[in-house]
Amino acid sequence: MNLQHVISLRAMSPRTMFSHSILAVLISLVLGVALLSVPVLAAEPDVTVRQESQRTVKEYRLDGHLFAIEVQPENGKAYVLLDRNGNGNFERVSPGKVPVPDWVKRR
């Protein structure tokens, strides 16, 4: 804080200083609430791999919520089952990088 700033603070009326203080508190509250509402996600989903008799199954979870299952048959092409809406209904999607659906990100 420089001398000119100190002088300008002294020149303010108590009412103006009070208004600025209230404004600073309100801004801090709004920013605090906004930061609290931002979801915090794990950087990478937890992947559980299990070997079954004729296939390898990978289950993808984020914060404990199962959102995708990747199946690699012993003799055949891999496929991914994805729960797009969080309702437990998995639909088949193209294999590749498993996307994290929006409903998982919002939890």
GROMACS .gro file of N, CA and C in nm:
model
  321
    1MET      N    1   0.086  -0.117   0.000
    1MET     CA    2   0.000   0.000   0.000
    1MET      C    3   0.090   0.122   0.000
    2ASN      N    4   0.067   0.212  -0.095
    2ASN     CA    5   0.152   0.330  -0.103
    2ASN      C    6   0.090   0.447  -0.025
    3LEU      N    7   0.164   0.554  -0.010
    3LEU     CA    8   0.122   0.670   0.070
    3LEU      C    9  -0.003   0.735   0.012
    4GLN      N   10  -0.012   0.742  -0.119
    4GLN     CA   11  -0.129   0.804  -0.182
    4GLN      C   12  -0.256   0.725  -0.147
    5HIS      N   13  -0.245   0.592  -0.143
    5HIS     CA   14  -0.359   0.507  -0.109
    5HIS      C   15  -0.401   0.530   0.036
    6VAL      N   16  -0.304   0.543   0.126
    6VAL     CA   17  -0.334   0.569   0.268
    6VAL      C   18  -0.404   0.704   0.282
    7ILE      N   19  -0.357   0.804   0.211
    7ILE     CA   20  -0.418   0.936   0.218
    7ILE      C   21  -0.562   0.930   0.166
    8SER      N   22  -0.585   0.857   0.056
    8SER     CA   23  -0.720   0.849   0.001
    8SER      C   24  -0.813   0.774   0.096
    9LEU      N   25  -0.761   0.674   0.169
    9LEU     CA   26  -0.844   0.604   0.268
    9LEU      C   27  -0.883   0.697   0.381
   10ARG      N   28  -0.792   0.781   0.425
   10ARG     CA   29  -0.822   0.875   0.534
   10ARG      C   30  -0.922   0.980   0.490
   11ALA      N   31  -0.923   1.010   0.360
   11ALA     CA   32  -1.013   1.113   0.309
   11ALA      C   33  -1.156   1.061   0.295
   12MET      N   34  -1.176   0.929   0.299
   12MET     CA   35  -1.310   0.872   0.286
   12MET      C   36  -1.391   0.895   0.412
   13SER      N   37  -1.517   0.915   0.392
   13SER     CA   38  -1.606   0.929   0.507
   13SER      C   39  -1.629   0.792   0.569
   14PRO      N   40  -1.668   0.787   0.696
   14PRO     CA   41  -1.696   0.658   0.759
   14PRO      C   42  -1.805   0.581   0.685
   15ARG      N   43  -1.901   0.653   0.630
   15ARG     CA   44  -2.009   0.587   0.557
   15ARG      C   45  -1.956   0.519   0.430
   16THR      N   46  -1.866   0.584   0.357
   16THR     CA   47  -1.806   0.527   0.237
   16THR      C   48  -1.720   0.407   0.272
   17MET      N   49  -1.644   0.418   0.380
   17MET     CA   50  -1.559   0.306   0.423
   17MET      C   51  -1.646   0.187   0.461
   18PHE      N   52  -1.759   0.213   0.528
   18PHE     CA   53  -1.851   0.105   0.566
   18PHE      C   54  -1.908   0.039   0.441
   19SER      N   55  -1.948   0.119   0.343
   19SER     CA   56  -2.002   0.066   0.217
   19SER      C   57  -1.900  -0.023   0.147
   20HIS      N   58  -1.776   0.023   0.143
   20HIS     CA   59  -1.670  -0.057   0.080
   20HIS      C   60  -1.647  -0.187   0.156
   21SER      N   61  -1.652  -0.182   0.287
   21SER     CA   62  -1.634  -0.302   0.369
   21SER      C   63  -1.745  -0.403   0.342
   22ILE      N   64  -1.869  -0.355   0.338
   22ILE     CA   65  -1.983  -0.443   0.309
   22ILE      C   66  -1.969  -0.504   0.171
   23LEU      N   67  -1.930  -0.423   0.074
   23LEU     CA   68  -1.911  -0.472  -0.061
   23LEU      C   69  -1.803  -0.580  -0.066
   24ALA      N   70  -1.693  -0.559   0.005
   24ALA     CA   71  -1.585  -0.658   0.008
   24ALA      C   72  -1.633  -0.789   0.070
   25VAL      N   73  -1.711  -0.781   0.176
   25VAL     CA   74  -1.764  -0.902   0.241
   25VAL      C   75  -1.858  -0.975   0.146
   26LEU      N   76  -1.947  -0.903   0.078
   26LEU     CA   77  -2.040  -0.966  -0.015
   26LEU      C   78  -1.968  -1.035  -0.130
   27ILE      N   79  -1.867  -0.969  -0.184
   27ILE     CA   80  -1.789  -1.030  -0.292
   27ILE      C   81  -1.720  -1.157  -0.243
   28SER      N   82  -1.666  -1.154  -0.122
   28SER     CA   83  -1.600  -1.272  -0.066
   28SER      C   84  -1.700  -1.386  -0.049
   29LEU      N   85  -1.820  -1.355  -0.002
   29LEU     CA   86  -1.922  -1.459   0.016
   29LEU      C   87  -1.963  -1.520  -0.117
   30VAL      N   88  -1.984  -1.437  -0.217
   30VAL     CA   89  -2.025  -1.487  -0.349
   30VAL      C   90  -1.916  -1.577  -0.408
   31LEU      N   91  -1.792  -1.533  -0.399
   31LEU     CA   92  -1.681  -1.615  -0.451
   31LEU      C   93  -1.667  -1.745  -0.373
   32GLY      N   94  -1.685  -1.738  -0.243
   32GLY     CA   95  -1.676  -1.859  -0.160
   32GLY      C   96  -1.782  -1.960  -0.195
   33VAL      N   97  -1.906  -1.914  -0.212
   33VAL     CA   98  -2.015  -2.004  -0.250
   33VAL      C   99  -1.991  -2.061  -0.388
   34ALA      N  100  -1.943  -1.980  -0.480
   34ALA     CA  101  -1.915  -2.028  -0.615
   34ALA      C  102  -1.808  -2.136  -0.614
   35LEU      N  103  -1.706  -2.119  -0.534
   35LEU     CA  104  -1.599  -2.220  -0.527
   35LEU      C  105  -1.649  -2.348  -0.463
   36LEU      N  106  -1.738  -2.339  -0.366
   36LEU     CA  107  -1.791  -2.458  -0.301
   36LEU      C  108  -1.882  -2.538  -0.394
   37SER      N  109  -1.944  -2.472  -0.491
   37SER     CA  110  -2.036  -2.541  -0.580
   37SER      C  111  -1.966  -2.611  -0.696
   38VAL      N  112  -1.837  -2.590  -0.713
   38VAL     CA  113  -1.762  -2.655  -0.820
   38VAL      C  114  -1.734  -2.799  -0.779
   39PRO      N  115  -1.776  -2.896  -0.860
   39PRO     CA  116  -1.751  -3.035  -0.823
   39PRO      C  117  -1.602  -3.070  -0.828
   40VAL      N  118  -1.560  -3.149  -0.734
   40VAL     CA  119  -1.422  -3.195  -0.729
   40VAL      C  120  -1.422  -3.342  -0.770
   41LEU      N  121  -1.349  -3.372  -0.874
   41LEU     CA  122  -1.345  -3.508  -0.926
   41LEU      C  123  -1.205  -3.567  -0.914
   42ALA      N  124  -1.203  -3.697  -0.904
   42ALA     CA  125  -1.076  -3.765  -0.913
   42ALA      C  126  -1.025  -3.747  -1.055
   43ALA      N  127  -0.895  -3.736  -1.071
   43ALA     CA  128  -0.839  -3.712  -1.203
   43ALA      C  129  -0.867  -3.828  -1.299
   44GLU      N  130  -0.858  -3.947  -1.249
   44GLU     CA  131  -0.879  -4.067  -1.331
   44GLU      C  132  -0.978  -4.159  -1.260
   45PRO      N  133  -1.061  -4.229  -1.337
   45PRO     CA  134  -1.153  -4.324  -1.274
   45PRO      C  135  -1.078  -4.445  -1.218
   46ASP      N  136  -1.139  -4.509  -1.119
   46ASP     CA  137  -1.087  -4.636  -1.068
   46ASP      C  138  -1.130  -4.745  -1.165
   47VAL      N  139  -1.037  -4.830  -1.203
   47VAL     CA  140  -1.066  -4.938  -1.298
   47VAL      C  141  -1.040  -5.071  -1.228
   48THR      N  142  -1.145  -5.153  -1.223
   48THR     CA  143  -1.134  -5.287  -1.167
   48THR      C  144  -1.131  -5.385  -1.283
   49VAL      N  145  -1.027  -5.469  -1.289
   49VAL     CA  146  -1.012  -5.566  -1.398
   49VAL      C  147  -1.031  -5.705  -1.340
   50ARG      N  148  -1.116  -5.781  -1.406
   50ARG     CA  149  -1.132  -5.921  -1.364
   50ARG      C  150  -1.135  -6.011  -1.488
   51GLN      N  151  -1.077  -6.126  -1.471
   51GLN     CA  152  -1.070  -6.223  -1.580
   51GLN      C  153  -1.180  -6.325  -1.558
   52GLU      N  154  -1.268  -6.339  -1.656
   52GLU     CA  155  -1.371  -6.441  -1.654
   52GLU      C  156  -1.329  -6.550  -1.752
   53SER      N  157  -1.405  -6.656  -1.761
   53SER     CA  158  -1.362  -6.772  -1.840
   53SER      C  159  -1.331  -6.738  -1.986
   54GLN      N  160  -1.414  -6.660  -2.051
   54GLN     CA  161  -1.396  -6.633  -2.193
   54GLN      C  162  -1.373  -6.484  -2.224
   55ARG      N  163  -1.353  -6.402  -2.120
   55ARG     CA  164  -1.338  -6.258  -2.145
   55ARG      C  165  -1.273  -6.188  -2.027
   56THR      N  166  -1.222  -6.066  -2.056
   56THR     CA  167  -1.169  -5.977  -1.954
   56THR      C  168  -1.268  -5.861  -1.941
   57VAL      N  169  -1.303  -5.828  -1.817
   57VAL     CA  170  -1.400  -5.722  -1.791
   57VAL      C  171  -1.333  -5.612  -1.710
   58LYS      N  172  -1.347  -5.488  -1.757
   58LYS     CA  173  -1.296  -5.371  -1.683
   58LYS      C  174  -1.416  -5.286  -1.643
   59GLU      N  175  -1.426  -5.256  -1.513
   59GLU     CA  176  -1.534  -5.171  -1.462
   59GLU      C  177  -1.475  -5.035  -1.426
   60TYR      N  178  -1.537  -4.929  -1.477
   60TYR     CA  179  -1.489  -4.793  -1.455
   60TYR      C  180  -1.580  -4.723  -1.354
   61ARG      N  181  -1.518  -4.675  -1.245
   61ARG     CA  182  -1.592  -4.604  -1.141
   61ARG      C  183  -1.525  -4.471  -1.111
   62LEU      N  184  -1.607  -4.373  -1.081
   62LEU     CA  185  -1.558  -4.244  -1.036
   62LEU      C  186  -1.635  -4.210  -0.910
   63ASP      N  187  -1.564  -4.185  -0.802
   63ASP     CA  188  -1.625  -4.160  -0.671
   63ASP      C  189  -1.721  -4.272  -0.634
   64GLY      N  190  -1.687  -4.395  -0.672
   64GLY     CA  191  -1.767  -4.511  -0.636
   64GLY      C  192  -1.883  -4.541  -0.729
   65HIS      N  193  -1.908  -4.459  -0.828
   65HIS     CA  194  -2.022  -4.477  -0.918
   65HIS      C  195  -1.979  -4.548  -1.046
   66LEU      N  196  -2.038  -4.665  -1.071
   66LEU     CA  197  -2.008  -4.742  -1.192
   66LEU      C  198  -2.071  -4.671  -1.311
   67PHE      N  199  -1.989  -4.634  -1.410
   67PHE     CA  200  -2.044  -4.565  -1.526
   67PHE      C  201  -2.009  -4.633  -1.659
   68ALA      N  202  -1.914  -4.726  -1.658
   68ALA     CA  203  -1.879  -4.793  -1.784
   68ALA      C  204  -1.821  -4.930  -1.755
   69ILE      N  205  -1.844  -5.020  -1.851
   69ILE     CA  206  -1.789  -5.155  -1.845
   69ILE      C  207  -1.728  -5.184  -1.982
   70GLU      N  208  -1.602  -5.221  -1.981
   70GLU     CA  209  -1.534  -5.257  -2.106
   70GLU      C  210  -1.516  -5.408  -2.107
   71VAL      N  211  -1.557  -5.471  -2.216
   71VAL     CA  212  -1.550  -5.616  -2.227
   71VAL      C  213  -1.460  -5.652  -2.344
   72GLN      N  214  -1.361  -5.738  -2.315
   72GLN     CA  215  -1.271  -5.789  -2.419
   72GLN      C  216  -1.289  -5.940  -2.424
   73PRO      N  217  -1.370  -5.989  -2.522
   73PRO     CA  218  -1.385  -6.135  -2.535
   73PRO      C  219  -1.252  -6.199  -2.575
   74GLU      N  220  -1.235  -6.323  -2.535
   74GLU     CA  221  -1.112  -6.394  -2.569
   74GLU      C  222  -1.094  -6.402  -2.720
   75ASN      N  223  -1.202  -6.429  -2.790
   75ASN     CA  224  -1.200  -6.436  -2.937
   75ASN      C  225  -1.304  -6.339  -2.992
   76GLY      N  226  -1.264  -6.216  -3.015
   76GLY     CA  227  -1.360  -6.120  -3.068
   76GLY      C  228  -1.317  -5.977  -3.040
   77LYS      N  229  -1.403  -5.886  -3.083
   77LYS     CA  230  -1.376  -5.743  -3.068
   77LYS      C  231  -1.421  -5.693  -2.931
   78ALA      N  232  -1.346  -5.600  -2.878
   78ALA     CA  233  -1.382  -5.538  -2.751
   78ALA      C  234  -1.502  -5.445  -2.771
   79TYR      N  235  -1.578  -5.425  -2.664
   79TYR     CA  236  -1.688  -5.329  -2.668
   79TYR      C  237  -1.701  -5.265  -2.530
   80VAL      N  238  -1.769  -5.149  -2.529
   80VAL     CA  239  -1.786  -5.072  -2.406
   80VAL      C  240  -1.935  -5.053  -2.382
   81LEU      N  241  -1.978  -5.074  -2.258
   81LEU     CA  242  -2.114  -5.045  -2.216
   81LEU      C  243  -2.108  -4.921  -2.128
   82LEU      N  244  -2.189  -4.820  -2.162
   82LEU     CA  245  -2.183  -4.691  -2.095
   82LEU      C  246  -2.320  -4.651  -2.041
   83ASP      N  247  -2.322  -4.608  -1.914
   83ASP     CA  248  -2.444  -4.555  -1.853
   83ASP      C  249  -2.441  -4.404  -1.872
   84ARG      N  250  -2.508  -4.355  -1.975
   84ARG     CA  251  -2.503  -4.213  -2.009
   84ARG      C  252  -2.580  -4.123  -1.912
   85ASN      N  253  -2.685  -4.177  -1.849
   85ASN     CA  254  -2.776  -4.093  -1.770
   85ASN      C  255  -2.773  -4.122  -1.620
   86GLY      N  256  -2.702  -4.222  -1.577
   86GLY     CA  257  -2.699  -4.255  -1.435
   86GLY      C  258  -2.819  -4.334  -1.389
   87ASN      N  259  -2.893  -4.392  -1.483
   87ASN     CA  260  -3.014  -4.468  -1.448
   87ASN      C  261  -2.991  -4.619  -1.444
   88GLY      N  262  -2.868  -4.662  -1.465
   88GLY     CA  263  -2.837  -4.805  -1.460
   88GLY      C  264  -2.856  -4.876  -1.592
   89ASN      N  265  -2.902  -4.806  -1.695
   89ASN     CA  266  -2.917  -4.866  -1.828
   89ASN      C  267  -2.789  -4.841  -1.908
   90PHE      N  268  -2.720  -4.948  -1.940
   90PHE     CA  269  -2.593  -4.938  -2.012
   90PHE      C  270  -2.618  -4.962  -2.160
   91GLU      N  271  -2.560  -4.877  -2.244
   91GLU     CA  272  -2.573  -4.895  -2.389
   91GLU      C  273  -2.435  -4.916  -2.448
   92ARG      N  274  -2.433  -4.990  -2.555
   92ARG     CA  275  -2.307  -5.024  -2.622
   92ARG      C  276  -2.257  -4.904  -2.701
   93VAL      N  277  -2.128  -4.873  -2.683
   93VAL     CA  278  -2.064  -4.765  -2.757
   93VAL      C  279  -1.935  -4.819  -2.818
   94SER      N  280  -1.879  -4.742  -2.909
   94SER     CA  281  -1.755  -4.784  -2.974
   94SER      C  282  -1.642  -4.794  -2.873
   95PRO      N  283  -1.557  -4.895  -2.888
   95PRO     CA  284  -1.442  -4.905  -2.797
   95PRO      C  285  -1.344  -4.791  -2.821
   96GLY      N  286  -1.263  -4.768  -2.725
   96GLY     CA  287  -1.164  -4.660  -2.730
   96GLY      C  288  -1.155  -4.598  -2.592
   97LYS      N  289  -1.120  -4.472  -2.588
   97LYS     CA  290  -1.113  -4.403  -2.460
   97LYS      C  291  -1.254  -4.395  -2.401
   98VAL      N  292  -1.269  -4.440  -2.278
   98VAL     CA  293  -1.400  -4.443  -2.214
   98VAL      C  294  -1.435  -4.303  -2.164
   99PRO      N  295  -1.545  -4.244  -2.216
   99PRO     CA  296  -1.581  -4.109  -2.174
   99PRO      C  297  -1.647  -4.110  -2.037
  100VAL      N  298  -1.627  -4.003  -1.959
  100VAL     CA  299  -1.694  -3.988  -1.830
  100VAL      C  300  -1.821  -3.907  -1.855
  101PRO      N  301  -1.940  -3.967  -1.833
  101PRO     CA  302  -2.065  -3.895  -1.859
  101PRO      C  303  -2.083  -3.775  -1.766
  102ASP      N  304  -2.164  -3.680  -1.809
  102ASP     CA  305  -2.189  -3.559  -1.730
  102ASP      C  306  -2.249  -3.589  -1.593
  103TRP      N  307  -2.334  -3.692  -1.583
  103TRP     CA  308  -2.398  -3.719  -1.453
  103TRP      C  309  -2.295  -3.759  -1.349
  104VAL      N  310  -2.185  -3.819  -1.392
  104VAL     CA  311  -2.079  -3.857  -1.297
  104VAL      C  312  -2.002  -3.733  -1.255
  105LYS      N  313  -1.979  -3.643  -1.348
  105LYS     CA  314  -1.903  -3.521  -1.321
  105LYS      C  315  -1.978  -3.430  -1.224
  106ARG      N  316  -2.111  -3.432  -1.229
  106ARG     CA  317  -2.190  -3.342  -1.145
  106ARG      C  318  -2.207  -3.391  -1.002
  107ARG      N  319  -2.175  -3.513  -0.973
  107ARG     CA  320  -2.196  -3.568  -0.837
  107ARG      C  321  -2.098  -3.510  -0.740
   0.00000   0.00000   0.00000
